[in-house]
Coordinates of C-alpha atoms in Angstrom, one line a residue:
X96 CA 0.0 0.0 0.0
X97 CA 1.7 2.9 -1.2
X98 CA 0.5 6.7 0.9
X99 CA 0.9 9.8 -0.7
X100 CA 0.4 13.3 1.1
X101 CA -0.8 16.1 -1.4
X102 CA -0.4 19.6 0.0
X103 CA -2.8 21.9 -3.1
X104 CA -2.5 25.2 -2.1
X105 CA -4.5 28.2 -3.8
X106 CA -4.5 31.7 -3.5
X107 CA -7.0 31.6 -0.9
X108 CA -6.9 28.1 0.5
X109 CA -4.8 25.4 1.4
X110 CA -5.6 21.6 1.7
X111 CA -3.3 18.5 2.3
X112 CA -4.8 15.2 1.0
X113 CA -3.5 12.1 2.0
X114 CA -4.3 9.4 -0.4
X115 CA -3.0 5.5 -0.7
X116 CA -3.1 2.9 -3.8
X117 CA -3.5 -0.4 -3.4
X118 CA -2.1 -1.2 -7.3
X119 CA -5.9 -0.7 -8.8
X120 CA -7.8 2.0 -7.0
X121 CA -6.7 5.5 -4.9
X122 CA -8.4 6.5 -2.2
X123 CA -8.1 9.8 -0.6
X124 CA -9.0 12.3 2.2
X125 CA -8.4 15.6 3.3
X126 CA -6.7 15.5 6.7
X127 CA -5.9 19.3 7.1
X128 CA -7.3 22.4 5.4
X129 CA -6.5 26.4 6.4
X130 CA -7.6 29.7 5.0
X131 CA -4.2 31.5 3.1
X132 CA -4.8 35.0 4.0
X133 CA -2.7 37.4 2.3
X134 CA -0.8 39.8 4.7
X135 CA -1.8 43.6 3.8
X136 CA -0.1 46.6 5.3
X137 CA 1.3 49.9 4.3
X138 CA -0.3 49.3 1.6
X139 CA 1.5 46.1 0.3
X140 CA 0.1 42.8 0.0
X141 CA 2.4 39.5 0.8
X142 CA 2.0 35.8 1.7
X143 CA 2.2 35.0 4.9
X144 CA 5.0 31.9 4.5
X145 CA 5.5 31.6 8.0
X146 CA 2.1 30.8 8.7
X147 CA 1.7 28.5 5.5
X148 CA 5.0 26.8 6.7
X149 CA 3.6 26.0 10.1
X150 CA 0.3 24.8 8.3
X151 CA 2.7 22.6 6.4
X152 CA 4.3 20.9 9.4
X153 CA 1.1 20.5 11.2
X154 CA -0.2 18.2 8.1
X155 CA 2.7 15.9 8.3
X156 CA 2.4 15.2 11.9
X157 CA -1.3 14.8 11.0
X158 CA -0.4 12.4 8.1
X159 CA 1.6 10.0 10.4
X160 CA 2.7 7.5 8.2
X161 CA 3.7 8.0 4.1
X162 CA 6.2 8.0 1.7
X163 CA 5.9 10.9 -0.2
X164 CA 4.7 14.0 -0.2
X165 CA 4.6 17.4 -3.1
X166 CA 3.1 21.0 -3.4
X167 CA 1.1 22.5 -6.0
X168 CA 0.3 26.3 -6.1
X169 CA -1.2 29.2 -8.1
X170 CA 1.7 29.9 -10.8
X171 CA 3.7 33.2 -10.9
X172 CA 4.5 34.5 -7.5
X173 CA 8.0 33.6 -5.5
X174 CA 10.5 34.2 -3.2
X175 CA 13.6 36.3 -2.8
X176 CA 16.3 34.0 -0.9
X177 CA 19.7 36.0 0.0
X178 CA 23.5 34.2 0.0
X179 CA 22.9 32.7 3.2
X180 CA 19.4 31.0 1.8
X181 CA 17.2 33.1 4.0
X182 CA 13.9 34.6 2.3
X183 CA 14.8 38.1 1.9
X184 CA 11.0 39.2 2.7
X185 CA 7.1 37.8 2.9
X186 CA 6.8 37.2 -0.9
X187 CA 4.8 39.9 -2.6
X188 CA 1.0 38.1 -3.7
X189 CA 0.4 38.7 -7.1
X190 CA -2.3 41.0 -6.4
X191 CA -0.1 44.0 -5.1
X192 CA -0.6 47.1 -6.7
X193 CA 3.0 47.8 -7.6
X194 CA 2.7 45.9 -10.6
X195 CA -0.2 48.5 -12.2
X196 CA 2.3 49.8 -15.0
X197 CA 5.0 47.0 -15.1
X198 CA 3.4 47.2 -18.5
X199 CA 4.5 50.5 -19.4
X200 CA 8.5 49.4 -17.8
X201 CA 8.9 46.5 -19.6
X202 CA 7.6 48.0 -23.1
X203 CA 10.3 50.6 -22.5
X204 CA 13.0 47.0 -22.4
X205 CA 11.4 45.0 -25.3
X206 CA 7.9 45.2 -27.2
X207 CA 5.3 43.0 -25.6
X208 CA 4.8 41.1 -28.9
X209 CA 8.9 40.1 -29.1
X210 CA 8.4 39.0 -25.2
X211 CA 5.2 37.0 -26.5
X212 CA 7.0 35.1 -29.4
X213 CA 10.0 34.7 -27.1
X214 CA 8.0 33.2 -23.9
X215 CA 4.5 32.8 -25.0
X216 CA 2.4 33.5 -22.1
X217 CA -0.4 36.1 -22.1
X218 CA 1.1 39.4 -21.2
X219 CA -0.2 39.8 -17.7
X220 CA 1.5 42.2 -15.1
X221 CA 1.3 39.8 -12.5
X222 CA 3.6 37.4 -14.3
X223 CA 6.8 36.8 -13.1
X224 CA 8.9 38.9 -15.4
X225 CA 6.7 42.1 -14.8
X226 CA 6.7 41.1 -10.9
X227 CA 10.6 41.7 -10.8
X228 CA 10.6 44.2 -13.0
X229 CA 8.9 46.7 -9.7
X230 CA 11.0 44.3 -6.6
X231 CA 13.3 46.7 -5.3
X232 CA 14.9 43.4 -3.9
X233 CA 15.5 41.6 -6.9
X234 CA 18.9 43.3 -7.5
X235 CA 20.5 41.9 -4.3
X236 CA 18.6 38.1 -4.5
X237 CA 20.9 35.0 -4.9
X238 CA 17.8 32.8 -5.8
X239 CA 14.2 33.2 -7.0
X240 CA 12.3 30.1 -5.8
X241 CA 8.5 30.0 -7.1
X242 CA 6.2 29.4 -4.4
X243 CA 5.9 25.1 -4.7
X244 CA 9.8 24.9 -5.3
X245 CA 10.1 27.5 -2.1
X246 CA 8.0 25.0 -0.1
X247 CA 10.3 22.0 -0.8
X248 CA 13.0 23.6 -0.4
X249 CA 11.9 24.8 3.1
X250 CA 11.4 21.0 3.7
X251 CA 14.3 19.6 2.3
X252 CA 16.6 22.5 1.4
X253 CA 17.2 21.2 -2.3
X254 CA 16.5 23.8 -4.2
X255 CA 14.7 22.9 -7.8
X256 CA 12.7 25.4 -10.7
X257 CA 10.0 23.0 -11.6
X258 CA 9.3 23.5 -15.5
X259 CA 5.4 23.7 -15.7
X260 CA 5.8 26.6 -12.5
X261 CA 8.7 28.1 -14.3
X262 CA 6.4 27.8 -17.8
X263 CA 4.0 31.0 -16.0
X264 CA 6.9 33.3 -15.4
X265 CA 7.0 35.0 -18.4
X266 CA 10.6 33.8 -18.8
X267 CA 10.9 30.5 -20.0
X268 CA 10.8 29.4 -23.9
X269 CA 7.8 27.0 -24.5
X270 CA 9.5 25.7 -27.4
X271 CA 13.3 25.3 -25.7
X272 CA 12.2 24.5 -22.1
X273 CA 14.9 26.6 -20.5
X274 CA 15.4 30.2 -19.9
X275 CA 15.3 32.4 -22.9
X276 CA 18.6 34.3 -22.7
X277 CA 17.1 37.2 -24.9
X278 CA 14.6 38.3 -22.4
X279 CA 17.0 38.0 -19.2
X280 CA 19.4 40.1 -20.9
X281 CA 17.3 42.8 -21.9
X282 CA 15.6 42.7 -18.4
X283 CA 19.1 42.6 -16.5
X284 CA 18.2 39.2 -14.8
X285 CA 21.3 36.6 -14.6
X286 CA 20.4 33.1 -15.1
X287 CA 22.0 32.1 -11.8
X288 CA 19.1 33.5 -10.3
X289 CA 17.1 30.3 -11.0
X290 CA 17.6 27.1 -9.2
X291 CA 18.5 24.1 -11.8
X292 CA 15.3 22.9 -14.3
X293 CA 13.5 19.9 -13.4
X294 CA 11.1 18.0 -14.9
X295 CA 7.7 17.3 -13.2
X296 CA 7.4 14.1 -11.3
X297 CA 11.1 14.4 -9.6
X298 CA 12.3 13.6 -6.3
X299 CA 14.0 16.0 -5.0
X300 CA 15.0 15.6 -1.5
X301 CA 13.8 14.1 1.9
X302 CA 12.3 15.2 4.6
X303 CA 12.4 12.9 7.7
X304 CA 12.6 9.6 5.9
X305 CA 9.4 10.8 3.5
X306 CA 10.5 11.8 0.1
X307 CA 9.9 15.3 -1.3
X308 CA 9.0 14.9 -5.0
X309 CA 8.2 17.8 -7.0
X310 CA 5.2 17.5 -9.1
X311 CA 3.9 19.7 -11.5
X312 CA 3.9 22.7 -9.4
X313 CA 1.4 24.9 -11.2
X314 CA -1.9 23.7 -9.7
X315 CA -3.4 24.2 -13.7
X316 CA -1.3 21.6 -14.5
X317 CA -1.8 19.2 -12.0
X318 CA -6.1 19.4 -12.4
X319 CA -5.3 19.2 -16.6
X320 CA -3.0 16.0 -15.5
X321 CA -6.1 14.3 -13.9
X322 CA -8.3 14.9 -16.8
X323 CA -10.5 11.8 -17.6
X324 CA -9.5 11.6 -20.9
X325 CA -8.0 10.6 -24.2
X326 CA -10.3 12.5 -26.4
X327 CA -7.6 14.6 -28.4
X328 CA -10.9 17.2 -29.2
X329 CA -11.9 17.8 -25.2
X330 CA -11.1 21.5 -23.6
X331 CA -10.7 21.7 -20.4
X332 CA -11.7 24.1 -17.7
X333 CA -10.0 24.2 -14.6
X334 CA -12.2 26.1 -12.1
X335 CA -11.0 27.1 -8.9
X336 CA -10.1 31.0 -7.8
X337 CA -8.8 31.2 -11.0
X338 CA -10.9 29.6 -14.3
X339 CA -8.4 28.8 -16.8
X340 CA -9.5 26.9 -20.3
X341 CA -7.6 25.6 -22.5
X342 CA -6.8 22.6 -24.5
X343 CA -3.4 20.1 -24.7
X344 CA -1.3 20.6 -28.3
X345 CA 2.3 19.3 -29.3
X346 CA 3.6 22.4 -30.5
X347 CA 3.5 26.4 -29.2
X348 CA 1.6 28.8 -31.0
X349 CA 3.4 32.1 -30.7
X350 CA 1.5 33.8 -33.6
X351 CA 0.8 37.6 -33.7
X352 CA -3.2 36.9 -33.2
X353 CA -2.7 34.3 -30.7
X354 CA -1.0 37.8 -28.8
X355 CA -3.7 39.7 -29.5
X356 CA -6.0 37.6 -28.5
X357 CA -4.3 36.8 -25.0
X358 CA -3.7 33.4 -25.2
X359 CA -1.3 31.8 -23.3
X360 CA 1.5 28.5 -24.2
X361 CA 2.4 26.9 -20.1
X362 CA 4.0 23.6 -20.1
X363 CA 2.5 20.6 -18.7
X364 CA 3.1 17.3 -16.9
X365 CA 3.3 15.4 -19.7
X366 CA 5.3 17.8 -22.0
X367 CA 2.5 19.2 -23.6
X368 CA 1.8 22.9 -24.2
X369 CA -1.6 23.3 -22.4
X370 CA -2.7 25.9 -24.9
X371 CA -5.2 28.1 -22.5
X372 CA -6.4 31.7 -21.6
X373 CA -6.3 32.8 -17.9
X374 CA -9.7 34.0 -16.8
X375 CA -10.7 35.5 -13.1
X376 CA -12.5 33.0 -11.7
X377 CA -14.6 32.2 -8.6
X378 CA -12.5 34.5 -6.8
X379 CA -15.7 37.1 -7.8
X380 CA -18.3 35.0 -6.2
X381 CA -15.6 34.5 -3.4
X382 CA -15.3 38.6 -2.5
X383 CA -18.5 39.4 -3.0
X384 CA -19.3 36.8 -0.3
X385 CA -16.4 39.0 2.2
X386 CA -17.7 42.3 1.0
X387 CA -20.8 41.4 1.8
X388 CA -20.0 39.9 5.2
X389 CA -18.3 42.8 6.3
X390 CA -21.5 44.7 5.6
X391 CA -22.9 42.4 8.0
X392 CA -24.9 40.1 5.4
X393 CA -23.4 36.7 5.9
X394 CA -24.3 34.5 3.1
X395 CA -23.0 30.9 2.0
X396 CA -22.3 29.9 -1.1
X397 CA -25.7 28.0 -1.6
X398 CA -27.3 31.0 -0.4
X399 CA -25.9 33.1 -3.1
X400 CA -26.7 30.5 -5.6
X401 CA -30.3 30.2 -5.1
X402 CA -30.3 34.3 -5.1
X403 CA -28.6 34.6 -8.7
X404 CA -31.2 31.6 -9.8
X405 CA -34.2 34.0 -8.6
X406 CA -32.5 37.1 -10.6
X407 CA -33.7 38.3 -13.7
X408 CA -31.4 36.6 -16.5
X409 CA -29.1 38.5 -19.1
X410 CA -29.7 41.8 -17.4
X411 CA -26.2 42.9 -17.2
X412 CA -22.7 41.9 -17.9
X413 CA -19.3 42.7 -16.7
X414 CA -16.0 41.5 -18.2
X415 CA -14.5 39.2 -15.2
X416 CA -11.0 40.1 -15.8
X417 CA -11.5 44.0 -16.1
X418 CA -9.1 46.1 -14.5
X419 CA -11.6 47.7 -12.2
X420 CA -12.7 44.1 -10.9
X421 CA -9.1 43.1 -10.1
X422 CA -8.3 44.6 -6.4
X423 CA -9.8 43.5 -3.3
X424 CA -12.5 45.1 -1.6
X425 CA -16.1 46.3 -2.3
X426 CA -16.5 44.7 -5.5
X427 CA -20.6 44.9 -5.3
X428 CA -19.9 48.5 -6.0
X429 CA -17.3 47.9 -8.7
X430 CA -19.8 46.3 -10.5
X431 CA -22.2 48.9 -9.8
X432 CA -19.7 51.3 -11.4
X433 CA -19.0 48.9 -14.3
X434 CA -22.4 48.6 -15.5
X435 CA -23.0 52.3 -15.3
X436 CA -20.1 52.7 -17.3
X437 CA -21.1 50.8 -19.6
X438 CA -24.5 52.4 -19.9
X439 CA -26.0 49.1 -18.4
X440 CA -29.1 47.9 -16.3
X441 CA -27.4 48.5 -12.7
X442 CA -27.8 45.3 -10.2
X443 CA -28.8 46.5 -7.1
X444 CA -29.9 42.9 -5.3
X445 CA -27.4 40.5 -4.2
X446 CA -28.9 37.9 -6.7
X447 CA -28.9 40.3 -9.4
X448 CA -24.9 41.4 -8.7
X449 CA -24.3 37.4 -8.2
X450 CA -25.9 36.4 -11.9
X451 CA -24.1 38.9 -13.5
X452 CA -21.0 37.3 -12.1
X453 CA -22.2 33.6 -13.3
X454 CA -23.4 34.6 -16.3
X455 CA -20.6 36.5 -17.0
X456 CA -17.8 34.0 -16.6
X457 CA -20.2 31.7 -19.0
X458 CA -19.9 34.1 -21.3
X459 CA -16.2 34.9 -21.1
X460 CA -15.6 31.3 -21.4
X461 CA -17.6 30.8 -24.8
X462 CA -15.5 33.5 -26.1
X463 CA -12.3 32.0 -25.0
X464 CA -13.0 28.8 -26.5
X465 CA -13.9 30.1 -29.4
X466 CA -10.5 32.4 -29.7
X467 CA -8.6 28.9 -29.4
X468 CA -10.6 26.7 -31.3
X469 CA -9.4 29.2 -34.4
X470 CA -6.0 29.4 -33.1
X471 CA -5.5 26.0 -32.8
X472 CA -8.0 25.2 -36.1
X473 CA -9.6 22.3 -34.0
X474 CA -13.4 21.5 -33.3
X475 CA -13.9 20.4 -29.5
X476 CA -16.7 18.0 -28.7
X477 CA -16.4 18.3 -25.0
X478 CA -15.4 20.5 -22.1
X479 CA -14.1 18.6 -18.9
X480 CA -14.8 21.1 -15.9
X481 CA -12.1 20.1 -13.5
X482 CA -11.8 21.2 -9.8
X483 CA -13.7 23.3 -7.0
X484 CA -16.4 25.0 -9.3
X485 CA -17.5 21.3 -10.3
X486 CA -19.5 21.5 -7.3
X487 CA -21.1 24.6 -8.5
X488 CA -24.0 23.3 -10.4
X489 CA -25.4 26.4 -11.5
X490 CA -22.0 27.3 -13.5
X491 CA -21.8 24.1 -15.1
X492 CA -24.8 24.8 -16.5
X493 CA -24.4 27.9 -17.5
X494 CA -20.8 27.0 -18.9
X495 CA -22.6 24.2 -21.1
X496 CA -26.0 26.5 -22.1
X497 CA -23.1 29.3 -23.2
X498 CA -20.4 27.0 -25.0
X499 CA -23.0 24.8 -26.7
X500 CA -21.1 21.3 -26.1
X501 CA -21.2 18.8 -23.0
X502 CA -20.0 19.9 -19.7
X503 CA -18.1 17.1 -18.1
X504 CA -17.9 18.0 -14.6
X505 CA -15.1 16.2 -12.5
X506 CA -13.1 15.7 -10.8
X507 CA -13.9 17.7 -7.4
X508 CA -10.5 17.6 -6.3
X509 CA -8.7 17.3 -10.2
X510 CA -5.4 19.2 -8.9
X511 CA -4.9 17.0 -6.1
X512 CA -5.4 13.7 -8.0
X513 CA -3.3 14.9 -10.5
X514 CA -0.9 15.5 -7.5
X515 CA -1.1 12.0 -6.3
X516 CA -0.9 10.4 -9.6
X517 CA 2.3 12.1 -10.2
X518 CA 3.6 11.6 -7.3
X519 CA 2.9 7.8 -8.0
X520 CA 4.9 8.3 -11.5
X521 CA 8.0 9.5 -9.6
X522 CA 7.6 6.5 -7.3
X523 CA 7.6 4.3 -10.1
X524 CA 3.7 3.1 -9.3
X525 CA 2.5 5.0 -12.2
X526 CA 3.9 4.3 -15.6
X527 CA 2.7 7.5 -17.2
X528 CA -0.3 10.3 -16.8
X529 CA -2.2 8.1 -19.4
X530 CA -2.6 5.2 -17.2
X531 CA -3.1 8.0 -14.0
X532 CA -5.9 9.6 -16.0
X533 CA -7.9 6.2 -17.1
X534 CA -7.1 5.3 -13.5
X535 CA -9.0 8.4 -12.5
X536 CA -11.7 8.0 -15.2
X537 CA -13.4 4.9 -13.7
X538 CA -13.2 5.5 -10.4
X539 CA -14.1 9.4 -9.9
X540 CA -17.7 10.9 -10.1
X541 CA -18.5 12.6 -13.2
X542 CA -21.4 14.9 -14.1
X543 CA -22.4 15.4 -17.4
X544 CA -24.3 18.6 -18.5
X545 CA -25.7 18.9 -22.3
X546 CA -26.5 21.9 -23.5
X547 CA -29.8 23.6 -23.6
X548 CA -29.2 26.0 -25.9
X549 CA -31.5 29.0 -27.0
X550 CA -31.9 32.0 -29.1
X551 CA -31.5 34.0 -25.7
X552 CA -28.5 32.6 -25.1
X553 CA -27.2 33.8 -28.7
X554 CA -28.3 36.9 -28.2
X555 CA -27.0 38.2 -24.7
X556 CA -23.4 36.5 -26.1
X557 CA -23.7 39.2 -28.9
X558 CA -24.5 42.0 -26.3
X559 CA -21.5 40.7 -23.8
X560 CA -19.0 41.1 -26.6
X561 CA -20.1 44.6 -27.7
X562 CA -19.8 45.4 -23.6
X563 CA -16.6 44.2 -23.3
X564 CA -15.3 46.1 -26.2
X565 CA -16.8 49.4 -25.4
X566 CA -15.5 49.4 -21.8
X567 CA -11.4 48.7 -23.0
X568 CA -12.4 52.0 -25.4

């Protein structure tokens, strides 16, 4: 009986999952779970490392016995380590404010296209790149260490770059798989700033007798690594804080409309370019739930739901991953303010503000698989929905009313199966993700939602993408 602890950490959670395999079947619970608060003050925000490190050790001593154990985490954030291997400070969270004209900087070093065609990831400011670009502290760094790496390396003090976590920097060539020289240069950044490359599914140290393997460190592609399939036409759609949707293809595609259109080449588990678009995701629902709280109106998550269900449809739309929606705090009003902007209907109910959230996203994610379908020149027949917002019936039926092909919902906990299963790989349990994923495929739940699709569903689409343009004017 081989046990596995799986430590899936988000941007606003963390979990550890210990799971076992009896050679035929993995079974799984979650031992230890803790809210990852960001640290904010004067006017910075940071990750509180410290506390996650304590949450870390806590879970082990909870696990008791097993023989491995790996971290996945939201991509592009790190950590500053000086010569003496001590984190120089809390790591910024990628949703500081001191990256609101990294744009602007790095324009000044290289166009955004060349950095596209060099790196291909959607030009984001919170990528890695843009990150260092405003970190006062970068300059006197003797190590970057992304977040899942930082986490072993607290563990076992090997310190590793994972390639799928390295693949969201902004930094690495999707067609290479190292460091593109070209863009370090022009942005000043040695290449001994990096710990050595290595490949996902690696062990890389021990801690106490229990190896420390590194997965794929992105949780993206850990949930796409657990995807219950061999269809070469399925999407996925891993929904979690963030909803990112994409598909799997052989090759990069770095092409000037594929930059235009935001699209984004990350690297997977399996060598693969998972071909995808980054899309705010449940993290809306999520602070609208605190902004409310603090208000004193305590919801839950079902309670939401069945308000947005009672709200007038199609009334109003916002575009999730709007500037003015990005920062935390009061984001009922941001909404507010986006729809009078945009010379809209303005929600005033919490259903109504809730449904344009849901409906929005549904929207967002038509239009984003329809921007990669004619990128990649490929017809998908299915979407597998993969992670948290699986449980979220209402948005899988949205997702699959708006995209117009099954929704296959499941796995709940895609990104730490996909942790296990690797984890398995590097044990030698596993012979590839193939057999992980079939593994996966009959013995997880899976939801299947056909689409109901309408004339009304055509025609709000139309008026989202005519919103969407005139508030970018």
């Amino acid at each position: 009986m081989r046990k596995v602890l799986a430590f899936d950490f988000g941007a606003s959670s963390g979990r550890a999952i210990k799971a076992e395999f009896d050679g035929e079947r993995i079974t799984y619970k979650e031992i230890h779970r803790f809210d990852n608060i960001p640290i904010e003050k004067d006017g910075e925000v940071h990750h509180d490392v410290e506390m996650i490190f304590g949450e870390i050790k806590k879970a082990i001593a909870l696990a008791g016995d097993v023989d491995s154990l790996a971290f996945d985490t939201w991509g592009v954030d790190y950590a500053l380590l000086d010569e003496n291997g001590d984190i120089i400070c809390s790591p910024f969270h990628y949703r500081d404010e001191r990256t609101a004209k990294a744009l602007d900087k790095a324009e000044e070093k290289m166009p955004l296209i060349d950095i596209y065609k060099k790196t291909g990831n959607q030009i984001m400011n919170i990528n890695t790149l843009f990150q260092l670009l405003c970190d006062e502290n970068a300059k006197k760094a003797k190590q970057l260490l992304f977040m899942p790496d930082l986490f072993s390396y607290l563990l076992c003090k090997n310190a590793v770059c994972e390639k799928s976590i390295a693949s969201t920097s902004q930094m690495l060539s999707p067609e290479s798989k190292k460091w593109d020289e070209e863009v370090l240069e022009k942005f000043d950044i040695p290449s001994s700033l990096f710990a050595p490359l290595t490949d996902s599914a690696s062990v890389v140290g021990e801690y106490n007798g229990i190896k420390v393997i590194s997965v794929a460190g992105h949780d993206t592609q850990c949930a796409v690594a657990a995807m219950p399939t061999g269809n070469k036409n399925a999407a996925f759609l891993s929904c979690g804080t963030w909803s990112l949707i994409g598909c799997e293809t052989d090759e990069p595609i770095l092409t000037e409309e594929s930059f235009r259109l935001g699209l984004s080449n990350e690297l997977g588990a399996n060598s693969k370019i998972n071909y995808l678009k980054n899309i705010s995701g449940l993290w809306l629902i999520q602070e609208t739930r605190r902004d409310y709280a603090k208000n004193g109106e305590s919801y839950s998550y079902n309670e939401l739901e069945q308000f947005a269900r009672k709200a007038e449809p199609f009334k109003c739309f916002v575009d999730p991953d709007s500037p003015l929606l990005s920062a935390h705090g009061d984001l009922p009003n941001k909404i507010r303010k986006y729809c009078e902007k945009t010379n809209q209907p303005i929600p005033k109910s919490v259903g109504e503000i809730v449904r344009c959230i849901y409906e929005s996203l549904a929207m967002k994610y038509r239009l984003a698989l329809e921007q990669i379908s004619e990128c990649t020149e490929r017809n998908f027949e299915v979407l597998h929905l993969l992670g948290g917002g699986t449980k979220d019936g209402f948005l899988c039926r949205m997702t699959a009313d708006s995209i117009g092909i099954p929704v296959v919902a499941g796995p709940i906990e895609a990104t730490a199966l996909g942790n296990i299963i690797l984890q398995l790989k590097a044990l030698g349990d596993l012979s590839d993700i193939e057999s992980g994923r079939r593994l996966i495929a009959k013995s997880e739940k899976l939801l299947e939602y056909i689409p109901n699709r309408n004339s009304e569903w055509d025609e709000a689409y139309k008026k989202f993408k005519i919103i969407i343009q005139e508030e970018t004017l």
